[in-house]
Amino acid sequence: MPTRRVRVRHALATLLAIATTATAACDSHRAEAGPQPAAAPAPQPGPAGATAKDGQAPDTTQGPSGPGAAVADSLARAASPAIRALYVNRFAAQSARRMRELVALADSTEVNALVIDLKDEFGLNYRSANPAFAQNAGEMAKLRDVRALTDTLRAHGILPIARLVVFKDSVTARVHPQWTIRRPDGSIWRDHKGLAWVDPHQRELWDYNIGVAEELARLGFGEIQFDYIRFPEPYASLPRQVFPGDKGQSKPDAIREFLQTANARLDKLGVRTTADIFGLVTTVGGPLEVAQHWERLSPVTDVLLPMVYPSHYPPGSLGVARPNAEPYQIVFRAIKRARERDAALGITGRENVRPYLQAFSLGKPDYGAEEVRQQKQAVYDAGYDGWVLWHPGSKYAPFEAALEKGPLASRKRTAAAR
C-alpha cells in the first residue's frame, strides 16, 4: 500500500498536470490567451470608467470624495472586512469600456472589490516612477494613469486590490539573470514552456517586489495580493533546480520569510498583505513541493486565498468522485479544513481566508450562475464571508445571476451547516 507521502505527491502531480493542460485557467491562474497587440495604448478610465474629454488627462490633484470613497477607505482600513471581488486582467484594466462594465456590475451587486493585474507574467502593467522598477516593466501596453483608476474605484465604494505575480517572472529574469534559478551546470533553468524563473531566496528580488507593492499602495491600492508565491514544480523530466541564494534556507521558510517581510513593510502604509495559494494547501498536512505550507503562511499574511477550483482537483479528491460536478462539496470541504487549521493556530477571524472560486468551464459540466452560487454558499457554510471570482478573460456576464443585488449582504449559512 502506498504511503501517505506517496499519495500526496501523486495527488499534487495530478493537480499540476490538470493545471498545466487547462485552457481556461492558470496555475490556477493563467492570464487570457496571451499578449495582445500593443499598437494603440488603451484609454485610461476616468470617473465612472469614462475617458477624459478632448484628450485631457483626468484631474487627479484631489482625492476621491463622497460616500463611495468612504466605503472603500473603510474596507481598506478595517481589520475584518468582507471582500467579495472579481479578478481583472491587464487587458480588461486597460479598456475603458470593460472597466465601465465591471464598475457598473459592482455598483449593482454585492461585489465591493476588484483584483487588478499590476504585475503579471508580462511585466508591470503601469509606468513606474522608479527607474530601477521601470527597467523590469516589459514590452506590453500599460495603464496610463493608475491614480485615476484607483480614485474612480474608491469613488464607487470599490476597493482596489493590486495583484502582483512574484516568482514566475521571466521579464525580471531577463533583466537580472543573476537572480535566476540555475541548472547544475550553471546555466539558467527553464520550465516546460522555456520560461526562466527567479530564485525566491534572492533578497534583492524581495526588495524589488515589495518596493513595487509599496509604490502601488501609495497610488491608492488598499491591498496587495501576491501570486505565484511559490517555487516552480520540480518535474523529473527537467534538470534539477539550483538556488544560488538559498544559503541553507528551506523552500517553505523562504516563502514564509518573504511574506513576513512584505507584511511588515506594507503594514506601515496601512494596506493588507495577501497571497494566492494552491487549493490543495488547505488539506495537505505538510508543505507542497512548490513550498506552500498552510501553517507557515497563514500567520504571516492578513488573508490567504486558496484557489479551490473544483475542476483542478483529481477524481476522488476529498472523498468526491467527480470534483468538477460537485462544486459545493469540494469548496466546503477544502475551506472547512482551512478554518480548522487556522483555529489550531489561534486565528479565528471570518476574513482570514478568502478563496478564489471557479467562474469558468473546464470539463463537464459547464459552469454558470448555479455552480458559482453553490461555491459561494460553501464558503459561508465553512465559516467565511469573502471570495473572489476568477475568469481568465474577466468576463462575468454568464455568472451575474449568482451575485446578490444591492450592497454587500450578510453571511447566509444553510441549515445543514449550522
JSON list of N, CA, C and O in Angstrom, two decimals, residues 43-92:
[
{"chain": "A", "resi": 43, "resn": "PRO", "atom": "N", "xyz": [-7.29, 53.70, -23.64]},
{"chain": "A", "resi": 43, "resn": "PRO", "atom": "CA", "xyz": [-7.54, 54.89, -22.85]},
{"chain": "A", "resi": 43, "resn": "PRO", "atom": "C", "xyz": [-7.75, 54.54, -21.39]},
{"chain": "A", "resi": 43, "resn": "PRO", "atom": "O", "xyz": [-8.28, 53.49, -21.06]},
{"chain": "A", "resi": 44, "resn": "GLN", "atom": "N", "xyz": [-7.34, 55.44, -20.51]},
{"chain": "A", "resi": 44, "resn": "GLN", "atom": "CA", "xyz": [-7.47, 55.23, -19.07]},
{"chain": "A", "resi": 44, "resn": "GLN", "atom": "C", "xyz": [-8.84, 55.66, -18.59]},
{"chain": "A", "resi": 44, "resn": "GLN", "atom": "O", "xyz": [-9.31, 56.75, -18.93]},
{"chain": "A", "resi": 45, "resn": "PRO", "atom": "N", "xyz": [-9.52, 54.84, -17.81]},
{"chain": "A", "resi": 45, "resn": "PRO", "atom": "CA", "xyz": [-10.82, 55.26, -17.31]},
{"chain": "A", "resi": 45, "resn": "PRO", "atom": "C", "xyz": [-10.69, 56.49, -16.41]},
{"chain": "A", "resi": 45, "resn": "PRO", "atom": "O", "xyz": [-9.77, 56.61, -15.62]},
{"chain": "A", "resi": 46, "resn": "GLY", "atom": "N", "xyz": [-11.65, 57.38, -16.53]},
{"chain": "A", "resi": 46, "resn": "GLY", "atom": "CA", "xyz": [-11.77, 58.49, -15.60]},
{"chain": "A", "resi": 46, "resn": "GLY", "atom": "C", "xyz": [-12.96, 58.21, -14.71]},
{"chain": "A", "resi": 46, "resn": "GLY", "atom": "O", "xyz": [-13.28, 57.05, -14.46]},
{"chain": "A", "resi": 47, "resn": "PRO", "atom": "N", "xyz": [-13.67, 59.21, -14.22]},
{"chain": "A", "resi": 47, "resn": "PRO", "atom": "CA", "xyz": [-14.82, 58.98, -13.37]},
{"chain": "A", "resi": 47, "resn": "PRO", "atom": "C", "xyz": [-15.81, 58.04, -14.04]},
{"chain": "A", "resi": 47, "resn": "PRO", "atom": "O", "xyz": [-16.15, 58.17, -15.22]},
{"chain": "A", "resi": 48, "resn": "ALA", "atom": "N", "xyz": [-16.27, 57.08, -13.28]},
{"chain": "A", "resi": 48, "resn": "ALA", "atom": "CA", "xyz": [-17.22, 56.07, -13.76]},
{"chain": "A", "resi": 48, "resn": "ALA", "atom": "C", "xyz": [-16.68, 55.29, -14.93]},
{"chain": "A", "resi": 48, "resn": "ALA", "atom": "O", "xyz": [-17.41, 54.69, -15.69]},
{"chain": "A", "resi": 49, "resn": "GLY", "atom": "N", "xyz": [-15.35, 55.27, -15.09]},
{"chain": "A", "resi": 49, "resn": "GLY", "atom": "CA", "xyz": [-14.74, 54.50, -16.15]},
{"chain": "A", "resi": 49, "resn": "GLY", "atom": "C", "xyz": [-14.69, 55.23, -17.48]},
{"chain": "A", "resi": 49, "resn": "GLY", "atom": "O", "xyz": [-14.21, 54.69, -18.46]},
{"chain": "A", "resi": 50, "resn": "ALA", "atom": "N", "xyz": [-15.18, 56.47, -17.56]},
{"chain": "A", "resi": 50, "resn": "ALA", "atom": "CA", "xyz": [-15.19, 57.20, -18.82]},
{"chain": "A", "resi": 50, "resn": "ALA", "atom": "C", "xyz": [-13.81, 57.76, -19.12]},
{"chain": "A", "resi": 50, "resn": "ALA", "atom": "O", "xyz": [-13.05, 58.07, -18.21]},
{"chain": "A", "resi": 51, "resn": "THR", "atom": "N", "xyz": [-13.49, 57.91, -20.39]},
{"chain": "A", "resi": 51, "resn": "THR", "atom": "CA", "xyz": [-12.20, 58.50, -20.74]},
{"chain": "A", "resi": 51, "resn": "THR", "atom": "C", "xyz": [-12.28, 60.02, -20.62]},
{"chain": "A", "resi": 51, "resn": "THR", "atom": "O", "xyz": [-13.35, 60.62, -20.69]},
{"chain": "A", "resi": 52, "resn": "ALA", "atom": "N", "xyz": [-11.11, 60.64, -20.45]},
{"chain": "A", "resi": 52, "resn": "ALA", "atom": "CA", "xyz": [-11.06, 62.09, -20.34]},
{"chain": "A", "resi": 52, "resn": "ALA", "atom": "C", "xyz": [-11.50, 62.72, -21.66]},
{"chain": "A", "resi": 52, "resn": "ALA", "atom": "O", "xyz": [-11.22, 62.22, -22.73]},
{"chain": "A", "resi": 53, "resn": "LYS", "atom": "N", "xyz": [-12.18, 63.87, -21.56]},
{"chain": "A", "resi": 53, "resn": "LYS", "atom": "CA", "xyz": [-12.69, 64.53, -22.76]},
{"chain": "A", "resi": 53, "resn": "LYS", "atom": "C", "xyz": [-11.57, 65.29, -23.47]},
{"chain": "A", "resi": 53, "resn": "LYS", "atom": "O", "xyz": [-10.67, 65.82, -22.84]},
{"chain": "A", "resi": 54, "resn": "ASP", "atom": "N", "xyz": [-11.70, 65.37, -24.79]},
{"chain": "A", "resi": 54, "resn": "ASP", "atom": "CA", "xyz": [-10.79, 66.17, -25.61]},
{"chain": "A", "resi": 54, "resn": "ASP", "atom": "C", "xyz": [-9.32, 65.83, -25.39]},
{"chain": "A", "resi": 54, "resn": "ASP", "atom": "O", "xyz": [-8.44, 66.68, -25.50]},
{"chain": "A", "resi": 55, "resn": "GLY", "atom": "N", "xyz": [-9.04, 64.58, -25.02]},
{"chain": "A", "resi": 55, "resn": "GLY", "atom": "CA", "xyz": [-7.67, 64.15, -24.86]},
{"chain": "A", "resi": 55, "resn": "GLY", "atom": "C", "xyz": [-7.00, 64.64, -23.59]},
{"chain": "A", "resi": 55, "resn": "GLY", "atom": "O", "xyz": [-5.81, 64.44, -23.39]},
{"chain": "A", "resi": 56, "resn": "GLN", "atom": "N", "xyz": [-7.75, 65.31, -22.70]},
{"chain": "A", "resi": 56, "resn": "GLN", "atom": "CA", "xyz": [-7.16, 65.81, -21.47]},
{"chain": "A", "resi": 56, "resn": "GLN", "atom": "C", "xyz": [-7.14, 64.72, -20.41]},
{"chain": "A", "resi": 56, "resn": "GLN", "atom": "O", "xyz": [-8.08, 63.96, -20.28]},
{"chain": "A", "resi": 57, "resn": "ALA", "atom": "N", "xyz": [-6.06, 64.69, -19.66]},
{"chain": "A", "resi": 57, "resn": "ALA", "atom": "CA", "xyz": [-5.96, 63.71, -18.57]},
{"chain": "A", "resi": 57, "resn": "ALA", "atom": "C", "xyz": [-6.93, 64.08, -17.46]},
{"chain": "A", "resi": 57, "resn": "ALA", "atom": "O", "xyz": [-7.20, 65.25, -17.22]},
{"chain": "A", "resi": 58, "resn": "PRO", "atom": "N", "xyz": [-7.48, 63.08, -16.77]},
{"chain": "A", "resi": 58, "resn": "PRO", "atom": "CA", "xyz": [-8.37, 63.39, -15.65]},
{"chain": "A", "resi": 58, "resn": "PRO", "atom": "C", "xyz": [-7.62, 64.17, -14.59]},
{"chain": "A", "resi": 58, "resn": "PRO", "atom": "O", "xyz": [-6.42, 64.00, -14.38]},
{"chain": "A", "resi": 59, "resn": "ASP", "atom": "N", "xyz": [-8.34, 65.05, -13.88]},
{"chain": "A", "resi": 59, "resn": "ASP", "atom": "CA", "xyz": [-7.74, 65.82, -12.79]},
{"chain": "A", "resi": 59, "resn": "ASP", "atom": "C", "xyz": [-7.64, 64.92, -11.57]},
{"chain": "A", "resi": 59, "resn": "ASP", "atom": "O", "xyz": [-8.65, 64.50, -11.01]},
{"chain": "A", "resi": 60, "resn": "THR", "atom": "N", "xyz": [-6.42, 64.59, -11.17]},
{"chain": "A", "resi": 60, "resn": "THR", "atom": "CA", "xyz": [-6.22, 63.71, -10.02]},
{"chain": "A", "resi": 60, "resn": "THR", "atom": "C", "xyz": [-5.53, 64.43, -8.88]},
{"chain": "A", "resi": 60, "resn": "THR", "atom": "O", "xyz": [-4.98, 63.81, -8.00]},
{"chain": "A", "resi": 61, "resn": "THR", "atom": "N", "xyz": [-5.60, 65.79, -8.89]},
{"chain": "A", "resi": 61, "resn": "THR", "atom": "CA", "xyz": [-4.94, 66.52, -7.81]},
{"chain": "A", "resi": 61, "resn": "THR", "atom": "C", "xyz": [-5.72, 66.41, -6.52]},
{"chain": "A", "resi": 61, "resn": "THR", "atom": "O", "xyz": [-5.18, 66.58, -5.44]},
{"chain": "A", "resi": 62, "resn": "GLN", "atom": "N", "xyz": [-7.02, 66.13, -6.62]},
{"chain": "A", "resi": 62, "resn": "GLN", "atom": "CA", "xyz": [-7.83, 65.94, -5.43]},
{"chain": "A", "resi": 62, "resn": "GLN", "atom": "C", "xyz": [-8.18, 64.47, -5.29]},
{"chain": "A", "resi": 62, "resn": "GLN", "atom": "O", "xyz": [-8.45, 63.78, -6.26]},
{"chain": "A", "resi": 63, "resn": "GLY", "atom": "N", "xyz": [-8.20, 63.99, -4.06]},
{"chain": "A", "resi": 63, "resn": "GLY", "atom": "CA", "xyz": [-8.58, 62.61, -3.82]},
{"chain": "A", "resi": 63, "resn": "GLY", "atom": "C", "xyz": [-10.07, 62.43, -4.01]},
{"chain": "A", "resi": 63, "resn": "GLY", "atom": "O", "xyz": [-10.83, 63.41, -4.11]},
{"chain": "A", "resi": 64, "resn": "PRO", "atom": "N", "xyz": [-10.54, 61.18, -4.09]},
{"chain": "A", "resi": 64, "resn": "PRO", "atom": "CA", "xyz": [-11.96, 60.93, -4.26]},
{"chain": "A", "resi": 64, "resn": "PRO", "atom": "C", "xyz": [-12.73, 61.39, -3.04]},
{"chain": "A", "resi": 64, "resn": "PRO", "atom": "O", "xyz": [-12.21, 61.44, -1.93]},
{"chain": "A", "resi": 65, "resn": "SER", "atom": "N", "xyz": [-13.97, 61.76, -3.24]},
{"chain": "A", "resi": 65, "resn": "SER", "atom": "CA", "xyz": [-14.80, 62.21, -2.13]},
{"chain": "A", "resi": 65, "resn": "SER", "atom": "C", "xyz": [-16.16, 61.59, -2.24]},
{"chain": "A", "resi": 65, "resn": "SER", "atom": "O", "xyz": [-16.51, 60.99, -3.25]},
{"chain": "A", "resi": 66, "resn": "GLY", "atom": "N", "xyz": [-16.97, 61.75, -1.20]},
{"chain": "A", "resi": 66, "resn": "GLY", "atom": "CA", "xyz": [-18.31, 61.23, -1.23]},
{"chain": "A", "resi": 66, "resn": "GLY", "atom": "C", "xyz": [-18.43, 59.92, -0.49]},
{"chain": "A", "resi": 66, "resn": "GLY", "atom": "O", "xyz": [-17.45, 59.35, -0.02]},
{"chain": "A", "resi": 67, "resn": "PRO", "atom": "N", "xyz": [-19.66, 59.42, -0.36]},
{"chain": "A", "resi": 67, "resn": "PRO", "atom": "CA", "xyz": [-19.88, 58.19, 0.42]},
{"chain": "A", "resi": 67, "resn": "PRO", "atom": "C", "xyz": [-19.18, 56.97, -0.14]},
{"chain": "A", "resi": 67, "resn": "PRO", "atom": "O", "xyz": [-18.76, 56.10, 0.60]},
{"chain": "A", "resi": 68, "resn": "GLY", "atom": "N", "xyz": [-19.05, 56.88, -1.48]},
{"chain": "A", "resi": 68, "resn": "GLY", "atom": "CA", "xyz": [-18.37, 55.73, -2.06]},
{"chain": "A", "resi": 68, "resn": "GLY", "atom": "C", "xyz": [-16.93, 55.64, -1.62]},
{"chain": "A", "resi": 68, "resn": "GLY", "atom": "O", "xyz": [-16.43, 54.57, -1.26]},
{"chain": "A", "resi": 69, "resn": "ALA", "atom": "N", "xyz": [-16.23, 56.77, -1.65]},
{"chain": "A", "resi": 69, "resn": "ALA", "atom": "CA", "xyz": [-14.83, 56.79, -1.23]},
{"chain": "A", "resi": 69, "resn": "ALA", "atom": "C", "xyz": [-14.70, 56.39, 0.23]},
{"chain": "A", "resi": 69, "resn": "ALA", "atom": "O", "xyz": [-13.77, 55.69, 0.63]},
{"chain": "A", "resi": 70, "resn": "ALA", "atom": "N", "xyz": [-15.63, 56.84, 1.06]},
{"chain": "A", "resi": 70, "resn": "ALA", "atom": "CA", "xyz": [-15.59, 56.48, 2.48]},
{"chain": "A", "resi": 70, "resn": "ALA", "atom": "C", "xyz": [-15.75, 54.98, 2.67]},
{"chain": "A", "resi": 70, "resn": "ALA", "atom": "O", "xyz": [-15.08, 54.37, 3.52]},
{"chain": "A", "resi": 71, "resn": "VAL", "atom": "N", "xyz": [-16.62, 54.38, 1.87]},
{"chain": "A", "resi": 71, "resn": "VAL", "atom": "CA", "xyz": [-16.80, 52.93, 1.96]},
{"chain": "A", "resi": 71, "resn": "VAL", "atom": "C", "xyz": [-15.51, 52.21, 1.59]},
{"chain": "A", "resi": 71, "resn": "VAL", "atom": "O", "xyz": [-15.07, 51.29, 2.28]},
{"chain": "A", "resi": 72, "resn": "ALA", "atom": "N", "xyz": [-14.88, 52.61, 0.48]},
{"chain": "A", "resi": 72, "resn": "ALA", "atom": "CA", "xyz": [-13.65, 51.97, 0.04]},
{"chain": "A", "resi": 72, "resn": "ALA", "atom": "C", "xyz": [-12.55, 52.15, 1.07]},
{"chain": "A", "resi": 72, "resn": "ALA", "atom": "O", "xyz": [-11.77, 51.24, 1.34]},
{"chain": "A", "resi": 73, "resn": "ASP", "atom": "N", "xyz": [-12.45, 53.36, 1.66]},
{"chain": "A", "resi": 73, "resn": "ASP", "atom": "CA", "xyz": [-11.43, 53.60, 2.68]},
{"chain": "A", "resi": 73, "resn": "ASP", "atom": "C", "xyz": [-11.66, 52.72, 3.89]},
{"chain": "A", "resi": 73, "resn": "ASP", "atom": "O", "xyz": [-10.72, 52.18, 4.48]},
{"chain": "A", "resi": 74, "resn": "SER", "atom": "N", "xyz": [-12.93, 52.54, 4.28]},
{"chain": "A", "resi": 74, "resn": "SER", "atom": "CA", "xyz": [-13.20, 51.69, 5.44]},
{"chain": "A", "resi": 74, "resn": "SER", "atom": "C", "xyz": [-12.87, 50.24, 5.14]},
{"chain": "A", "resi": 74, "resn": "SER", "atom": "O", "xyz": [-12.39, 49.51, 6.00]},
{"chain": "A", "resi": 75, "resn": "LEU", "atom": "N", "xyz": [-13.10, 49.81, 3.90]},
{"chain": "A", "resi": 75, "resn": "LEU", "atom": "CA", "xyz": [-12.73, 48.44, 3.52]},
{"chain": "A", "resi": 75, "resn": "LEU", "atom": "C", "xyz": [-11.23, 48.25, 3.61]},
{"chain": "A", "resi": 75, "resn": "LEU", "atom": "O", "xyz": [-10.75, 47.20, 4.04]},
{"chain": "A", "resi": 76, "resn": "ALA", "atom": "N", "xyz": [-10.47, 49.26, 3.20]},
{"chain": "A", "resi": 76, "resn": "ALA", "atom": "CA", "xyz": [-9.02, 49.14, 3.22]},
{"chain": "A", "resi": 76, "resn": "ALA", "atom": "C", "xyz": [-8.47, 49.13, 4.63]},
{"chain": "A", "resi": 76, "resn": "ALA", "atom": "O", "xyz": [-7.49, 48.44, 4.93]},
{"chain": "A", "resi": 77, "resn": "ARG", "atom": "N", "xyz": [-9.10, 49.89, 5.53]},
{"chain": "A", "resi": 77, "resn": "ARG", "atom": "CA", "xyz": [-8.57, 50.02, 6.88]},
{"chain": "A", "resi": 77, "resn": "ARG", "atom": "C", "xyz": [-9.08, 48.96, 7.83]},
{"chain": "A", "resi": 77, "resn": "ARG", "atom": "O", "xyz": [-8.41, 48.61, 8.80]},
{"chain": "A", "resi": 78, "resn": "ALA", "atom": "N", "xyz": [-10.29, 48.47, 7.60]},
{"chain": "A", "resi": 78, "resn": "ALA", "atom": "CA", "xyz": [-10.93, 47.58, 8.57]},
{"chain": "A", "resi": 78, "resn": "ALA", "atom": "C", "xyz": [-10.14, 46.30, 8.77]},
{"chain": "A", "resi": 78, "resn": "ALA", "atom": "O", "xyz": [-9.51, 45.78, 7.85]},
{"chain": "A", "resi": 79, "resn": "ALA", "atom": "N", "xyz": [-10.17, 45.80, 10.01]},
{"chain": "A", "resi": 79, "resn": "ALA", "atom": "CA", "xyz": [-9.42, 44.58, 10.32]},
{"chain": "A", "resi": 79, "resn": "ALA", "atom": "C", "xyz": [-10.06, 43.37, 9.67]},
{"chain": "A", "resi": 79, "resn": "ALA", "atom": "O", "xyz": [-9.37, 42.43, 9.27]},
{"chain": "A", "resi": 80, "resn": "SER", "atom": "N", "xyz": [-11.39, 43.33, 9.58]},
{"chain": "A", "resi": 80, "resn": "SER", "atom": "CA", "xyz": [-12.05, 42.14, 9.07]},
{"chain": "A", "resi": 80, "resn": "SER", "atom": "C", "xyz": [-13.19, 42.50, 8.12]},
{"chain": "A", "resi": 80, "resn": "SER", "atom": "O", "xyz": [-14.36, 42.21, 8.39]},
{"chain": "A", "resi": 81, "resn": "PRO", "atom": "N", "xyz": [-12.91, 43.15, 7.01]},
{"chain": "A", "resi": 81, "resn": "PRO", "atom": "CA", "xyz": [-13.97, 43.43, 6.06]},
{"chain": "A", "resi": 81, "resn": "PRO", "atom": "C", "xyz": [-14.33, 42.19, 5.26]},
{"chain": "A", "resi": 81, "resn": "PRO", "atom": "O", "xyz": [-13.49, 41.33, 5.04]},
{"chain": "A", "resi": 82, "resn": "ALA", "atom": "N", "xyz": [-15.57, 42.11, 4.83]},
{"chain": "A", "resi": 82, "resn": "ALA", "atom": "CA", "xyz": [-15.99, 41.02, 3.96]},
{"chain": "A", "resi": 82, "resn": "ALA", "atom": "C", "xyz": [-15.76, 41.47, 2.52]},
{"chain": "A", "resi": 82, "resn": "ALA", "atom": "O", "xyz": [-16.48, 42.34, 2.02]},
{"chain": "A", "resi": 83, "resn": "ILE", "atom": "N", "xyz": [-14.76, 40.93, 1.86]},
{"chain": "A", "resi": 83, "resn": "ILE", "atom": "CA", "xyz": [-14.42, 41.31, 0.50]},
{"chain": "A", "resi": 83, "resn": "ILE", "atom": "C", "xyz": [-14.99, 40.29, -0.47]},
{"chain": "A", "resi": 83, "resn": "ILE", "atom": "O", "xyz": [-14.73, 39.10, -0.33]},
{"chain": "A", "resi": 84, "resn": "ARG", "atom": "N", "xyz": [-15.76, 40.77, -1.42]},
{"chain": "A", "resi": 84, "resn": "ARG", "atom": "CA", "xyz": [-16.30, 39.92, -2.48]},
{"chain": "A", "resi": 84, "resn": "ARG", "atom": "C", "xyz": [-15.90, 40.57, -3.80]},
{"chain": "A", "resi": 84, "resn": "ARG", "atom": "O", "xyz": [-16.40, 41.64, -4.15]},
{"chain": "A", "resi": 85, "resn": "ALA", "atom": "N", "xyz": [-14.98, 39.92, -4.50]},
{"chain": "A", "resi": 85, "resn": "ALA", "atom": "CA", "xyz": [-14.26, 40.60, -5.58]},
{"chain": "A", "resi": 85, "resn": "ALA", "atom": "C", "xyz": [-14.33, 39.83, -6.90]},
{"chain": "A", "resi": 85, "resn": "ALA", "atom": "O", "xyz": [-14.68, 38.65, -6.95]},
{"chain": "A", "resi": 86, "resn": "LEU", "atom": "N", "xyz": [-13.94, 40.55, -7.95]},
{"chain": "A", "resi": 86, "resn": "LEU", "atom": "CA", "xyz": [-13.77, 39.98, -9.28]},
{"chain": "A", "resi": 86, "resn": "LEU", "atom": "C", "xyz": [-12.33, 40.20, -9.72]},
{"chain": "A", "resi": 86, "resn": "LEU", "atom": "O", "xyz": [-11.74, 41.26, -9.45]},
{"chain": "A", "resi": 87, "resn": "TYR", "atom": "N", "xyz": [-11.77, 39.22, -10.41]},
{"chain": "A", "resi": 87, "resn": "TYR", "atom": "CA", "xyz": [-10.42, 39.36, -10.98]},
{"chain": "A", "resi": 87, "resn": "TYR", "atom": "C", "xyz": [-10.49, 40.12, -12.29]},
{"chain": "A", "resi": 87, "resn": "TYR", "atom": "O", "xyz": [-11.36, 39.87, -13.13]},
{"chain": "A", "resi": 88, "resn": "VAL", "atom": "N", "xyz": [-9.55, 41.06, -12.50]},
{"chain": "A", "resi": 88, "resn": "VAL", "atom": "CA", "xyz": [-9.49, 41.87, -13.72]},
{"chain": "A", "resi": 88, "resn": "VAL", "atom": "C", "xyz": [-8.10, 41.75, -14.33]},
{"chain": "A", "resi": 88, "resn": "VAL", "atom": "O", "xyz": [-7.11, 42.18, -13.72]},
{"chain": "A", "resi": 89, "resn": "ASN", "atom": "N", "xyz": [-7.99, 41.17, -15.53]},
{"chain": "A", "resi": 89, "resn": "ASN", "atom": "CA", "xyz": [-6.66, 41.01, -16.12]},
{"chain": "A", "resi": 89, "resn": "ASN", "atom": "C", "xyz": [-6.17, 42.32, -16.72]},
{"chain": "A", "resi": 89, "resn": "ASN", "atom": "O", "xyz": [-6.90, 43.31, -16.78]},
{"chain": "A", "resi": 90, "resn": "ARG", "atom": "N", "xyz": [-4.92, 42.35, -17.15]},
{"chain": "A", "resi": 90, "resn": "ARG", "atom": "CA", "xyz": [-4.31, 43.61, -17.60]},
{"chain": "A", "resi": 90, "resn": "ARG", "atom": "C", "xyz": [-5.04, 44.21, -18.79]},
{"chain": "A", "resi": 90, "resn": "ARG", "atom": "O", "xyz": [-5.14, 45.44, -18.91]},
{"chain": "A", "resi": 91, "resn": "PHE", "atom": "N", "xyz": [-5.56, 43.37, -19.68]},
{"chain": "A", "resi": 91, "resn": "PHE", "atom": "CA", "xyz": [-6.20, 43.86, -20.89]},
{"chain": "A", "resi": 91, "resn": "PHE", "atom": "C", "xyz": [-7.55, 44.50, -20.55]},
{"chain": "A", "resi": 91, "resn": "PHE", "atom": "O", "xyz": [-7.90, 45.55, -21.10]},
{"chain": "A", "resi": 92, "resn": "ALA", "atom": "N", "xyz": [-8.30, 43.88, -19.66]},
{"chain": "A", "resi": 92, "resn": "ALA", "atom": "CA", "xyz": [-9.57, 44.47, -19.24]},
{"chain": "A", "resi": 92, "resn": "ALA", "atom": "C", "xyz": [-9.34, 45.77, -18.49]},
{"chain": "A", "resi": 92, "resn": "ALA", "atom": "O", "xyz": [-10.08, 46.74, -18.65]}
]
